[in-house]
Short mmCIF file of C-alpha atoms in Angstrom, two decimals:
data_model
loop_
_atom_site.label_atom_id
_atom_site.label_comp_id
_atom_site.label_asym_id
_atom_site.label_seq_id
_atom_site.Cartn_x
_atom_site.Cartn_y
_atom_site.Cartn_z
CA MET A 1040 -3.13 24.90 -17.95
CA MET A 1041 -2.70 21.14 -17.36
CA LYS A 1042 -4.12 20.32 -20.85
CA TRP A 1043 -1.75 22.83 -22.36
CA ILE A 1044 1.17 21.11 -20.52
CA ASN A 1045 0.18 17.72 -21.55
CA ARG A 1046 -0.26 18.75 -25.26
CA LEU A 1047 3.18 20.29 -25.32
CA SER A 1048 5.05 17.71 -23.32
CA PRO A 1049 4.76 14.01 -24.38
CA GLN A 1050 7.30 13.33 -21.47
CA HIS A 1051 4.79 14.72 -19.14
CA ARG A 1052 2.15 12.48 -20.51
CA LYS A 1053 4.44 9.60 -19.78
CA ARG A 1054 5.33 10.45 -16.49
CA GLU A 1055 1.73 11.16 -15.60
CA LYS A 1056 0.86 7.54 -16.90
CA GLU A 1057 3.77 5.89 -14.95
CA LEU A 1058 2.48 7.62 -11.77
CA VAL A 1059 -0.94 6.34 -12.37
CA GLN A 1060 0.29 2.93 -12.82
CA ALA A 1061 2.63 3.01 -9.68
CA SER A 1062 -0.45 4.34 -7.76
CA GLY A 1063 -2.46 1.35 -8.92
CA ARG A 1064 0.28 -1.01 -7.80
CA VAL A 1065 0.58 0.60 -4.54
CA THR A 1066 -3.22 0.23 -3.85
CA VAL A 1067 -3.10 -3.32 -4.85
CA THR A 1068 -0.08 -4.08 -2.49
CA ILE A 1069 -1.82 -2.34 0.30
CA ALA A 1070 -5.18 -4.45 -0.09
CA ARG A 1071 -3.07 -7.66 -0.38
CA TYR A 1072 -1.06 -6.81 2.81
CA LYS A 1073 -4.40 -5.89 4.58
CA ASN A 1074 -6.06 -9.34 3.51
CA MET A 1075 -2.90 -11.28 4.69
CA SER A 1076 -2.83 -9.40 7.88
CA GLU A 1077 -6.62 -10.25 8.59
CA GLU A 1078 -5.94 -14.05 7.63
CA ILE A 1079 -3.02 -14.17 10.03
CA GLN A 1080 -5.10 -12.52 12.84
CA ALA A 1081 -7.78 -14.83 12.10
CA GLU A 1082 -5.62 -18.03 12.30
CA ILE A 1083 -3.89 -16.60 15.62
CA GLN A 1084 -7.39 -16.46 16.95
CA ARG A 1085 -8.38 -19.89 15.86
CA ASN A 1086 -5.07 -21.47 17.31
CA ARG A 1087 -5.55 -19.41 20.60
CA PHE A 1088 -1.95 -18.69 20.83
CA ALA A 1089 -2.26 -14.96 20.56
CA LYS A 1090 -1.52 -14.44 24.48
CA TYR A 1091 1.95 -15.97 23.67
CA LEU A 1092 2.94 -13.50 21.03
CA VAL A 1093 4.67 -10.02 21.49
CA TYR A 1094 3.38 -7.39 19.12
CA ASP A 1095 5.32 -4.57 17.71
CA ARG A 1096 2.71 -1.73 16.61
CA GLY A 1097 5.47 -0.03 14.57
CA ASP A 1098 4.75 3.25 16.10
CA HIS A 1099 7.85 3.75 18.01
CA HIS A 1100 9.02 6.05 15.23
CA ALA A 1101 6.19 8.57 15.80
CA HIS A 1102 7.92 10.79 18.38
#
């Protein structure tokens, strides 16, 4: 069925390609964020000032 849709609709192929590209960008962004977060956490530990920070886990919307 998908092959049939792809063959009939160039617009569908274009949208599918855009979706794959967007997904790739999101994956890269998440990886960068994770790496930066790990670097920040390591720096906090190295400088031993973590006990003075207040952390917001961001889960206050999970009700």
